[in-house]
Amino acid sequence: MHQNQIGRVFGRHLDNQVDKALKDAKDKRNGIVDEIGGKENVINEAVCTKDGLLKIECPQQVMQYQQEIYEFLHQREQENQGFQLSIDQMKINEKMRNTTIRFIIKQAKIYNLKSETLFQTVDLIDQSIYHINPEAEKLELIAITCLFIATKYEEIYPPPLGALLRGTELRVREVIEMEKEILYKLNFNVISDNTLIWLQLIGELLGCNKRYLELIKQRSMYLAELSLINDRFLSMKKSTIALTIFLAVEMQFGYQKTQFQWDRLSQHSKPCKDSKPLRLFTYCLKN
């Protein structure tokens, strides 16, 4: 594994800027509109829960097509194993990537972004690392650029680029040029079947005890975000990660509370309790 020496990655006075952005975001939630995020996203609040998952009654769930979508995504996953990012072969190391992802998670919370935006951003970062193999000093630029791309696609009122550049010494022109490079490398295919997509789809197919629905979703989202940070999950299929998350939730709360219907998954079987992903989740939670 590379042990590159690296100095400042995320800009001078970042902590001060983060504190200011958090205060601005709080003012925004209280009804004060400023340049940090634009208008309040009332549409998101109408169709999504606090954790970013679609509400049960939301028409975007397309309940009547869930099984077909599930089988289609499984077939595509089988045909295209997708890229497998190996940090050992990159110019950056594991610590640099994990620090970058933590930074992006913090940014997503500061600007009250959707969970879809966060997971799409992380996937774009990993693909950019794979295709560009950047030096350490370029990692901040790639992270901000991927967040900028994801917000434009996923958010109805995305934060302006100037807000995303707070606390950094990056220039708008640098982000625009990097955006071009990333889009060309990915052939403008910026949408992927990330862990959150599988988590939402499999979660609806499994069903669960409505009494504990919000608690189950909160725990699932916490484990899903945990899988973003650890690079050992990069070699695993996204559907496998989602299945393991639900197994972990079932083990924690018990079948009587979750009531998952594993037999409804026609293309997958219930993971075993000694599976590698589950052991990795256990390791991450302990550390």
PDB file of C-alpha atoms in Angstrom:
ATOM      1  CA  MET A   1       0.000   0.000   0.000  1.00  0.00           C
ATOM      2  CA  HIS A   2       1.276   3.439  -0.861  1.00  0.00           C
ATOM      3  CA  GLN A   3       2.278   5.639   2.051  1.00  0.00           C
ATOM      4  CA  ASN A   4       2.286   8.997   0.286  1.00  0.00           C
ATOM      5  CA  GLN A   5       3.216  11.972   2.419  1.00  0.00           C
ATOM      6  CA  ILE A   6       0.516  14.614   2.303  1.00  0.00           C
ATOM      7  CA  GLY A   7       0.020  18.005   3.871  1.00  0.00           C
ATOM      8  CA  ARG A   8      -3.131  20.083   3.856  1.00  0.00           C
ATOM      9  CA  VAL A   9      -5.793  18.469   1.710  1.00  0.00           C
ATOM     10  CA  PHE A  10      -8.993  20.305   2.516  1.00  0.00           C
ATOM     11  CA  GLY A  11      -8.063  23.940   2.699  1.00  0.00           C
ATOM     12  CA  ARG A  12      -7.016  26.477   5.311  1.00  0.00           C
ATOM     13  CA  HIS A  13      -9.417  27.433   8.095  1.00  0.00           C
ATOM     14  CA  LEU A  14     -11.824  24.611   7.162  1.00  0.00           C
ATOM     15  CA  ASP A  15     -13.104  24.208  10.724  1.00  0.00           C
ATOM     16  CA  ASN A  16     -14.112  27.875  10.895  1.00  0.00           C
ATOM     17  CA  GLN A  17     -15.849  27.638   7.557  1.00  0.00           C
ATOM     18  CA  VAL A  18     -17.673  24.483   8.630  1.00  0.00           C
ATOM     19  CA  ASP A  19     -18.927  26.188  11.795  1.00  0.00           C
ATOM     20  CA  LYS A  20     -20.206  29.108   9.754  1.00  0.00           C
ATOM     21  CA  ALA A  21     -21.833  26.801   7.220  1.00  0.00           C
ATOM     22  CA  LEU A  22     -23.556  24.857  10.008  1.00  0.00           C
ATOM     23  CA  LYS A  23     -24.969  28.098  11.425  1.00  0.00           C
ATOM     24  CA  ASP A  24     -26.127  29.152   7.956  1.00  0.00           C
ATOM     25  CA  ALA A  25     -27.757  25.775   7.406  1.00  0.00           C
ATOM     26  CA  LYS A  26     -29.571  26.082  10.755  1.00  0.00           C
ATOM     27  CA  ASP A  27     -30.835  29.528   9.741  1.00  0.00           C
ATOM     28  CA  LYS A  28     -31.954  28.060   6.439  1.00  0.00           C
ATOM     29  CA  ARG A  29     -33.985  25.360   8.184  1.00  0.00           C
ATOM     30  CA  ASN A  30     -35.568  28.080  10.325  1.00  0.00           C
ATOM     31  CA  GLY A  31     -36.861  29.791   7.211  1.00  0.00           C
ATOM     32  CA  ILE A  32     -34.009  32.179   6.457  1.00  0.00           C
ATOM     33  CA  VAL A  33     -32.955  31.884   2.816  1.00  0.00           C
ATOM     34  CA  ASP A  34     -29.383  32.810   1.866  1.00  0.00           C
ATOM     35  CA  GLU A  35     -26.845  31.883  -0.767  1.00  0.00           C
ATOM     36  CA  ILE A  36     -25.835  28.597   0.898  1.00  0.00           C
ATOM     37  CA  GLY A  37     -28.633  26.492  -0.466  1.00  0.00           C
ATOM     38  CA  GLY A  38     -31.255  28.623  -2.154  1.00  0.00           C
ATOM     39  CA  LYS A  39     -34.934  27.808  -1.657  1.00  0.00           C
ATOM     40  CA  GLU A  40     -36.150  25.304   0.886  1.00  0.00           C
ATOM     41  CA  ASN A  41     -36.661  21.977  -0.859  1.00  0.00           C
ATOM     42  CA  VAL A  42     -40.305  21.367   0.009  1.00  0.00           C
ATOM     43  CA  ILE A  43     -40.619  18.697  -2.673  1.00  0.00           C
ATOM     44  CA  ASN A  44     -37.937  16.565  -1.024  1.00  0.00           C
ATOM     45  CA  GLU A  45     -39.718  16.868   2.311  1.00  0.00           C
ATOM     46  CA  ALA A  46     -42.983  15.737   0.712  1.00  0.00           C
ATOM     47  CA  VAL A  47     -41.621  12.489  -0.744  1.00  0.00           C
ATOM     48  CA  CYS A  48     -38.666  11.626   1.533  1.00  0.00           C
ATOM     49  CA  THR A  49     -38.165  10.797   5.183  1.00  0.00           C
ATOM     50  CA  LYS A  50     -35.622  12.576   7.375  1.00  0.00           C
ATOM     51  CA  ASP A  51     -33.076   9.899   6.410  1.00  0.00           C
ATOM     52  CA  GLY A  52     -33.527  10.501   2.688  1.00  0.00           C
ATOM     53  CA  LEU A  53     -35.529   7.338   1.978  1.00  0.00           C
ATOM     54  CA  LEU A  54     -38.710   7.557  -0.068  1.00  0.00           C
ATOM     55  CA  LYS A  55     -41.910   7.534   1.947  1.00  0.00           C
ATOM     56  CA  ILE A  56     -44.123   4.458   1.622  1.00  0.00           C
ATOM     57  CA  GLU A  57     -47.005   6.358  -0.006  1.00  0.00           C
ATOM     58  CA  CYS A  58     -44.687   8.157  -2.417  1.00  0.00           C
ATOM     59  CA  PRO A  59     -45.561   7.457  -6.095  1.00  0.00           C
ATOM     60  CA  GLN A  60     -41.833   7.354  -6.894  1.00  0.00           C
ATOM     61  CA  GLN A  61     -41.750   3.943  -5.224  1.00  0.00           C
ATOM     62  CA  VAL A  62     -43.503   2.505  -8.350  1.00  0.00           C
ATOM     63  CA  MET A  63     -44.714  -0.429  -6.287  1.00  0.00           C
ATOM     64  CA  GLN A  64     -46.206  -2.312  -9.244  1.00  0.00           C
ATOM     65  CA  TYR A  65     -42.829  -2.441 -11.018  1.00  0.00           C
ATOM     66  CA  GLN A  66     -40.552  -3.260  -8.095  1.00  0.00           C
ATOM     67  CA  GLN A  67     -40.109  -6.925  -8.929  1.00  0.00           C
ATOM     68  CA  GLU A  68     -39.280  -6.184 -12.557  1.00  0.00           C
ATOM     69  CA  ILE A  69     -36.824  -3.460 -11.556  1.00  0.00           C
ATOM     70  CA  TYR A  70     -35.229  -5.823  -9.048  1.00  0.00           C
ATOM     71  CA  GLU A  71     -34.762  -8.577 -11.642  1.00  0.00           C
ATOM     72  CA  PHE A  72     -33.434  -6.083 -14.203  1.00  0.00           C
ATOM     73  CA  LEU A  73     -30.847  -4.629 -11.808  1.00  0.00           C
ATOM     74  CA  HIS A  74     -29.769  -8.128 -10.760  1.00  0.00           C
ATOM     75  CA  GLN A  75     -29.289  -9.176 -14.379  1.00  0.00           C
ATOM     76  CA  ARG A  76     -27.286  -6.035 -15.117  1.00  0.00           C
ATOM     77  CA  GLU A  77     -25.148  -6.610 -12.032  1.00  0.00           C
ATOM     78  CA  GLN A  78     -24.441 -10.168 -13.183  1.00  0.00           C
ATOM     79  CA  GLU A  79     -23.557  -9.103 -16.715  1.00  0.00           C
ATOM     80  CA  ASN A  80     -21.474  -6.121 -15.689  1.00  0.00           C
ATOM     81  CA  GLN A  81     -19.466  -6.723 -12.553  1.00  0.00           C
ATOM     82  CA  GLY A  82     -18.492  -3.072 -12.688  1.00  0.00           C
ATOM     83  CA  PHE A  83     -15.146  -1.620 -11.805  1.00  0.00           C
ATOM     84  CA  GLN A  84     -13.303  -2.811  -8.731  1.00  0.00           C
ATOM     85  CA  LEU A  85     -11.160  -0.098  -7.205  1.00  0.00           C
ATOM     86  CA  SER A  86      -7.981  -1.378  -5.606  1.00  0.00           C
ATOM     87  CA  ILE A  87      -6.396   1.302  -3.444  1.00  0.00           C
ATOM     88  CA  ASP A  88      -3.144  -0.669  -3.415  1.00  0.00           C
ATOM     89  CA  GLN A  89      -2.660   0.139  -7.094  1.00  0.00           C
ATOM     90  CA  MET A  90      -3.448   3.851  -6.756  1.00  0.00           C
ATOM     91  CA  LYS A  91      -1.253   6.851  -5.943  1.00  0.00           C
ATOM     92  CA  ILE A  92      -3.402   7.615  -2.906  1.00  0.00           C
ATOM     93  CA  ASN A  93      -3.725   5.355   0.099  1.00  0.00           C
ATOM     94  CA  GLU A  94      -6.604   4.031   2.183  1.00  0.00           C
ATOM     95  CA  LYS A  95      -6.390   6.809   4.769  1.00  0.00           C
ATOM     96  CA  MET A  96      -6.593   9.521   2.122  1.00  0.00           C
ATOM     97  CA  ARG A  97      -9.708   8.029   0.552  1.00  0.00           C
ATOM     98  CA  ASN A  98     -11.441   7.492   3.893  1.00  0.00           C
ATOM     99  CA  THR A  99     -10.673  11.063   4.979  1.00  0.00           C
ATOM    100  CA  THR A 100     -12.112  12.337   1.701  1.00  0.00           C
ATOM    101  CA  ILE A 101     -15.333  10.348   2.089  1.00  0.00           C
ATOM    102  CA  ARG A 102     -15.764  11.577   5.675  1.00  0.00           C
ATOM    103  CA  PHE A 103     -15.339  15.119   4.381  1.00  0.00           C
ATOM    104  CA  ILE A 104     -18.061  14.550   1.762  1.00  0.00           C
ATOM    105  CA  ILE A 105     -20.432  13.045   4.345  1.00  0.00           C
ATOM    106  CA  LYS A 106     -19.933  16.156   6.488  1.00  0.00           C
ATOM    107  CA  GLN A 107     -20.594  18.404   3.499  1.00  0.00           C
ATOM    108  CA  ALA A 108     -23.801  16.509   2.692  1.00  0.00           C
ATOM    109  CA  LYS A 109     -25.048  17.093   6.232  1.00  0.00           C
ATOM    110  CA  ILE A 110     -24.026  20.758   6.223  1.00  0.00           C
ATOM    111  CA  TYR A 111     -25.991  21.498   3.057  1.00  0.00           C
ATOM    112  CA  ASN A 112     -28.878  19.175   3.953  1.00  0.00           C
ATOM    113  CA  LEU A 113     -28.404  17.124   0.774  1.00  0.00           C
ATOM    114  CA  LYS A 114     -30.374  14.028  -0.126  1.00  0.00           C
ATOM    115  CA  SER A 115     -28.934  10.603   0.648  1.00  0.00           C
ATOM    116  CA  GLU A 116     -29.023   9.869  -3.089  1.00  0.00           C
ATOM    117  CA  THR A 117     -26.638  12.784  -3.628  1.00  0.00           C
ATOM    118  CA  LEU A 118     -24.202  11.488  -1.021  1.00  0.00           C
ATOM    119  CA  PHE A 119     -24.059   7.933  -2.355  1.00  0.00           C
ATOM    120  CA  GLN A 120     -23.824   9.121  -5.943  1.00  0.00           C
ATOM    121  CA  THR A 121     -20.981  11.472  -5.024  1.00  0.00           C
ATOM    122  CA  VAL A 122     -18.978   8.713  -3.338  1.00  0.00           C
ATOM    123  CA  ASP A 123     -19.479   6.423  -6.314  1.00  0.00           C
ATOM    124  CA  LEU A 124     -18.288   9.189  -8.661  1.00  0.00           C
ATOM    125  CA  ILE A 125     -15.224   9.765  -6.484  1.00  0.00           C
ATOM    126  CA  ASP A 126     -14.306   6.081  -6.600  1.00  0.00           C
ATOM    127  CA  GLN A 127     -14.759   5.916 -10.365  1.00  0.00           C
ATOM    128  CA  SER A 128     -12.694   9.086 -10.793  1.00  0.00           C
ATOM    129  CA  ILE A 129      -9.895   7.628  -8.660  1.00  0.00           C
ATOM    130  CA  TYR A 130     -10.001   4.474 -10.773  1.00  0.00           C
ATOM    131  CA  HIS A 131      -9.882   6.274 -14.144  1.00  0.00           C
ATOM    132  CA  ILE A 132      -7.674   9.266 -13.294  1.00  0.00           C
ATOM    133  CA  ASN A 133      -5.396   7.802 -10.579  1.00  0.00           C
ATOM    134  CA  PRO A 134      -4.830  11.290  -9.140  1.00  0.00           C
ATOM    135  CA  GLU A 135      -2.027  12.611  -7.003  1.00  0.00           C
ATOM    136  CA  ALA A 136      -2.910  13.323  -3.371  1.00  0.00           C
ATOM    137  CA  GLU A 137      -3.137  17.085  -3.908  1.00  0.00           C
ATOM    138  CA  LYS A 138      -5.855  16.574  -6.551  1.00  0.00           C
ATOM    139  CA  LEU A 139      -8.148  14.599  -4.246  1.00  0.00           C
ATOM    140  CA  GLU A 140      -9.869  17.660  -2.799  1.00  0.00           C
ATOM    141  CA  LEU A 141     -10.624  18.994  -6.288  1.00  0.00           C
ATOM    142  CA  ILE A 142     -12.035  15.631  -7.411  1.00  0.00           C
ATOM    143  CA  ALA A 143     -14.208  15.326  -4.310  1.00  0.00           C
ATOM    144  CA  ILE A 144     -15.727  18.802  -4.672  1.00  0.00           C
ATOM    145  CA  THR A 145     -16.238  18.301  -8.415  1.00  0.00           C
ATOM    146  CA  CYS A 146     -18.020  14.957  -7.915  1.00  0.00           C
ATOM    147  CA  LEU A 147     -20.239  16.543  -5.270  1.00  0.00           C
ATOM    148  CA  PHE A 148     -20.991  19.380  -7.696  1.00  0.00           C
ATOM    149  CA  ILE A 149     -21.969  16.906 -10.441  1.00  0.00           C
ATOM    150  CA  ALA A 150     -24.138  14.815  -8.110  1.00  0.00           C
ATOM    151  CA  THR A 151     -26.004  17.823  -6.696  1.00  0.00           C
ATOM    152  CA  LYS A 152     -26.877  19.046 -10.178  1.00  0.00           C
ATOM    153  CA  TYR A 153     -28.352  15.656 -11.014  1.00  0.00           C
ATOM    154  CA  GLU A 154     -30.051  14.695  -7.733  1.00  0.00           C
ATOM    155  CA  GLU A 155     -31.014  17.971  -6.026  1.00  0.00           C
ATOM    156  CA  ILE A 156     -33.927  20.146  -7.074  1.00  0.00           C
ATOM    157  CA  TYR A 157     -32.270  23.213  -5.522  1.00  0.00           C
ATOM    158  CA  PRO A 158     -28.547  22.373  -5.498  1.00  0.00           C
ATOM    159  CA  PRO A 159     -26.202  24.594  -3.493  1.00  0.00           C
ATOM    160  CA  PRO A 160     -24.198  26.967  -5.708  1.00  0.00           C
ATOM    161  CA  LEU A 161     -20.627  26.088  -6.540  1.00  0.00           C
ATOM    162  CA  GLY A 162     -19.400  29.088  -4.570  1.00  0.00           C
ATOM    163  CA  ALA A 163     -20.895  27.602  -1.400  1.00  0.00           C
ATOM    164  CA  LEU A 164     -19.260  24.221  -2.041  1.00  0.00           C
ATOM    165  CA  LEU A 165     -15.889  25.934  -2.397  1.00  0.00           C
ATOM    166  CA  ARG A 166     -16.029  27.517   1.052  1.00  0.00           C
ATOM    167  CA  GLY A 167     -13.059  26.572   3.182  1.00  0.00           C
ATOM    168  CA  THR A 168     -10.953  25.615   0.170  1.00  0.00           C
ATOM    169  CA  GLU A 169      -8.517  27.474  -2.050  1.00  0.00           C
ATOM    170  CA  LEU A 170     -10.004  25.982  -5.208  1.00  0.00           C
ATOM    171  CA  ARG A 171     -11.194  28.182  -8.038  1.00  0.00           C
ATOM    172  CA  VAL A 172     -14.372  27.807 -10.044  1.00  0.00           C
ATOM    173  CA  ARG A 173     -12.372  27.336 -13.233  1.00  0.00           C
ATOM    174  CA  GLU A 174     -10.507  24.374 -11.742  1.00  0.00           C
ATOM    175  CA  VAL A 175     -13.774  22.627 -10.862  1.00  0.00           C
ATOM    176  CA  ILE A 176     -15.223  23.213 -14.333  1.00  0.00           C
ATOM    177  CA  GLU A 177     -12.125  21.770 -16.008  1.00  0.00           C
ATOM    178  CA  MET A 178     -12.127  18.742 -13.681  1.00  0.00           C
ATOM    179  CA  GLU A 179     -15.849  18.261 -14.335  1.00  0.00           C
ATOM    180  CA  LYS A 180     -15.123  18.002 -18.054  1.00  0.00           C
ATOM    181  CA  GLU A 181     -12.360  15.477 -17.473  1.00  0.00           C
ATOM    182  CA  ILE A 182     -14.474  13.286 -15.191  1.00  0.00           C
ATOM    183  CA  LEU A 183     -17.475  13.321 -17.525  1.00  0.00           C
ATOM    184  CA  TYR A 184     -15.314  12.401 -20.513  1.00  0.00           C
ATOM    185  CA  LYS A 185     -13.653   9.573 -18.577  1.00  0.00           C
ATOM    186  CA  LEU A 186     -17.073   8.199 -17.561  1.00  0.00           C
ATOM    187  CA  ASN A 187     -18.557   8.764 -21.014  1.00  0.00           C
ATOM    188  CA  PHE A 188     -21.146  11.008 -19.287  1.00  0.00           C
ATOM    189  CA  ASN A 189     -22.602   7.970 -17.514  1.00  0.00           C
ATOM    190  CA  VAL A 190     -22.795   9.413 -14.006  1.00  0.00           C
ATOM    191  CA  ILE A 191     -25.611   7.193 -12.675  1.00  0.00           C
ATOM    192  CA  SER A 192     -24.783   3.887 -11.027  1.00  0.00           C
ATOM    193  CA  ASP A 193     -26.582   1.180  -9.095  1.00  0.00           C
ATOM    194  CA  ASN A 194     -25.078   2.262  -5.806  1.00  0.00           C
ATOM    195  CA  THR A 195     -25.708   0.761  -2.372  1.00  0.00           C
ATOM    196  CA  LEU A 196     -28.587   3.118  -1.583  1.00  0.00           C
ATOM    197  CA  ILE A 197     -30.529   2.081  -4.700  1.00  0.00           C
ATOM    198  CA  TRP A 198     -30.232  -1.580  -3.707  1.00  0.00           C
ATOM    199  CA  LEU A 199     -31.020  -0.759  -0.086  1.00  0.00           C
ATOM    200  CA  GLN A 200     -34.273   0.988  -1.003  1.00  0.00           C
ATOM    201  CA  LEU A 201     -35.353  -1.655  -3.506  1.00  0.00           C
ATOM    202  CA  ILE A 202     -34.520  -4.718  -1.411  1.00  0.00           C
ATOM    203  CA  GLY A 203     -35.983  -3.029   1.668  1.00  0.00           C
ATOM    204  CA  GLU A 204     -39.339  -2.589  -0.014  1.00  0.00           C
ATOM    205  CA  LEU A 205     -39.320  -6.174  -1.307  1.00  0.00           C
ATOM    206  CA  LEU A 206     -38.460  -7.579   2.109  1.00  0.00           C
ATOM    207  CA  GLY A 207     -41.142  -5.571   3.844  1.00  0.00           C
ATOM    208  CA  CYS A 208     -40.879  -4.955   7.565  1.00  0.00           C
ATOM    209  CA  ASN A 209     -42.841  -4.338  10.712  1.00  0.00           C
ATOM    210  CA  LYS A 210     -44.410  -0.891  10.238  1.00  0.00           C
ATOM    211  CA  ARG A 211     -44.269  -0.311  13.967  1.00  0.00           C
ATOM    212  CA  TYR A 212     -40.468  -0.250  13.838  1.00  0.00           C
ATOM    213  CA  LEU A 213     -40.160   1.097  10.276  1.00  0.00           C
ATOM    214  CA  GLU A 214     -38.359   4.357  11.073  1.00  0.00           C
ATOM    215  CA  LEU A 215     -36.004   2.679  13.533  1.00  0.00           C
ATOM    216  CA  ILE A 216     -35.087   0.027  10.953  1.00  0.00           C
ATOM    217  CA  LYS A 217     -34.497   2.657   8.267  1.00  0.00           C
ATOM    218  CA  GLN A 218     -32.303   4.750  10.536  1.00  0.00           C
ATOM    219  CA  ARG A 219     -30.115   1.771  11.399  1.00  0.00           C
ATOM    220  CA  SER A 220     -29.940   0.683   7.762  1.00  0.00           C
ATOM    221  CA  MET A 221     -28.838   4.136   6.655  1.00  0.00           C
ATOM    222  CA  TYR A 222     -26.190   4.280   9.369  1.00  0.00           C
ATOM    223  CA  LEU A 223     -24.681   0.982   8.205  1.00  0.00           C
ATOM    224  CA  ALA A 224     -24.926   2.066   4.565  1.00  0.00           C
ATOM    225  CA  GLU A 225     -22.939   5.244   5.290  1.00  0.00           C
ATOM    226  CA  LEU A 226     -20.463   3.150   7.250  1.00  0.00           C
ATOM    227  CA  SER A 227     -19.874   1.028   4.149  1.00  0.00           C
ATOM    228  CA  LEU A 228     -18.929   4.164   2.193  1.00  0.00           C
ATOM    229  CA  ILE A 229     -15.996   4.967   4.445  1.00  0.00           C
ATOM    230  CA  ASN A 230     -14.227   1.594   4.534  1.00  0.00           C
ATOM    231  CA  ASP A 231     -12.478   0.792   1.245  1.00  0.00           C
ATOM    232  CA  ARG A 232     -12.766  -2.972   1.899  1.00  0.00           C
ATOM    233  CA  PHE A 233     -16.372  -2.777   0.727  1.00  0.00           C
ATOM    234  CA  LEU A 234     -15.245  -1.629  -2.727  1.00  0.00           C
ATOM    235  CA  SER A 235     -14.648  -5.184  -3.930  1.00  0.00           C
ATOM    236  CA  MET A 236     -18.162  -6.315  -2.923  1.00  0.00           C
ATOM    237  CA  LYS A 237     -21.342  -6.160  -4.976  1.00  0.00           C
ATOM    238  CA  LYS A 238     -23.684  -3.384  -3.929  1.00  0.00           C
ATOM    239  CA  SER A 239     -26.587  -5.818  -3.642  1.00  0.00           C
ATOM    240  CA  THR A 240     -24.507  -7.988  -1.301  1.00  0.00           C
ATOM    241  CA  ILE A 241     -23.801  -4.987   0.928  1.00  0.00           C
ATOM    242  CA  ALA A 242     -27.507  -4.109   1.048  1.00  0.00           C
ATOM    243  CA  LEU A 243     -28.498  -7.693   1.895  1.00  0.00           C
ATOM    244  CA  THR A 244     -25.893  -7.835   4.665  1.00  0.00           C
ATOM    245  CA  ILE A 245     -27.193  -4.578   6.124  1.00  0.00           C
ATOM    246  CA  PHE A 246     -30.680  -6.024   6.476  1.00  0.00           C
ATOM    247  CA  LEU A 247     -29.280  -9.209   7.999  1.00  0.00           C
ATOM    248  CA  ALA A 248     -27.361  -7.115  10.539  1.00  0.00           C
ATOM    249  CA  VAL A 249     -30.517  -5.134  11.373  1.00  0.00           C
ATOM    250  CA  GLU A 250     -32.491  -8.354  11.797  1.00  0.00           C
ATOM    251  CA  MET A 251     -29.836  -9.762  14.094  1.00  0.00           C
ATOM    252  CA  GLN A 252     -29.854  -6.580  16.171  1.00  0.00           C
ATOM    253  CA  PHE A 253     -33.601  -6.074  16.532  1.00  0.00           C
ATOM    254  CA  GLY A 254     -34.802  -9.663  16.164  1.00  0.00           C
ATOM    255  CA  TYR A 255     -37.211 -11.217  13.676  1.00  0.00           C
ATOM    256  CA  GLN A 256     -40.309 -10.257  15.671  1.00  0.00           C
ATOM    257  CA  LYS A 257     -39.489  -6.564  15.217  1.00  0.00           C
ATOM    258  CA  THR A 258     -38.207  -6.645  11.650  1.00  0.00           C
ATOM    259  CA  GLN A 259     -40.350  -9.412  10.076  1.00  0.00           C
ATOM    260  CA  PHE A 260     -38.320  -9.439   6.872  1.00  0.00           C
ATOM    261  CA  GLN A 261     -39.732 -11.734   4.174  1.00  0.00           C
ATOM    262  CA  TRP A 262     -36.564 -13.149   2.662  1.00  0.00           C
ATOM    263  CA  ASP A 263     -38.483 -15.545   0.423  1.00  0.00           C
ATOM    264  CA  ARG A 264     -39.706 -12.588  -1.649  1.00  0.00           C
ATOM    265  CA  LEU A 265     -36.205 -12.131  -3.085  1.00  0.00           C
ATOM    266  CA  SER A 266     -36.300 -14.292  -6.182  1.00  0.00           C
ATOM    267  CA  GLN A 267     -32.703 -13.514  -7.231  1.00  0.00           C
ATOM    268  CA  HIS A 268     -30.946 -13.585  -3.854  1.00  0.00           C
ATOM    269  CA  SER A 269     -30.876 -15.732  -0.770  1.00  0.00           C
ATOM    270  CA  LYS A 270     -30.503 -14.671   2.840  1.00  0.00           C
ATOM    271  CA  PRO A 271     -26.813 -14.144   3.693  1.00  0.00           C
ATOM    272  CA  CYS A 272     -25.255 -16.471   6.204  1.00  0.00           C
ATOM    273  CA  LYS A 273     -24.295 -15.153   9.637  1.00  0.00           C
ATOM    274  CA  ASP A 274     -20.634 -15.958   8.984  1.00  0.00           C
ATOM    275  CA  SER A 275     -20.367 -14.009   5.738  1.00  0.00           C
ATOM    276  CA  LYS A 276     -17.375 -11.786   5.032  1.00  0.00           C
ATOM    277  CA  PRO A 277     -19.419  -8.553   4.696  1.00  0.00           C
ATOM    278  CA  LEU A 278     -21.098  -9.159   8.060  1.00  0.00           C
ATOM    279  CA  ARG A 279     -17.748  -9.748   9.743  1.00  0.00           C
ATOM    280  CA  LEU A 280     -16.501  -6.532   8.173  1.00  0.00           C
ATOM    281  CA  PHE A 281     -19.499  -4.586   9.487  1.00  0.00           C
ATOM    282  CA  THR A 282     -18.863  -6.033  12.939  1.00  0.00           C
ATOM    283  CA  TYR A 283     -15.227  -4.975  12.735  1.00  0.00           C
ATOM    284  CA  CYS A 284     -16.149  -1.434  11.626  1.00  0.00           C
ATOM    285  CA  LEU A 285     -18.690  -1.008  14.430  1.00  0.00           C
ATOM    286  CA  LYS A 286     -16.168  -2.122  17.041  1.00  0.00           C
ATOM    287  CA  ASN A 287     -13.559   0.321  15.757  1.00  0.00           C
TER     288      ASN A 287
END
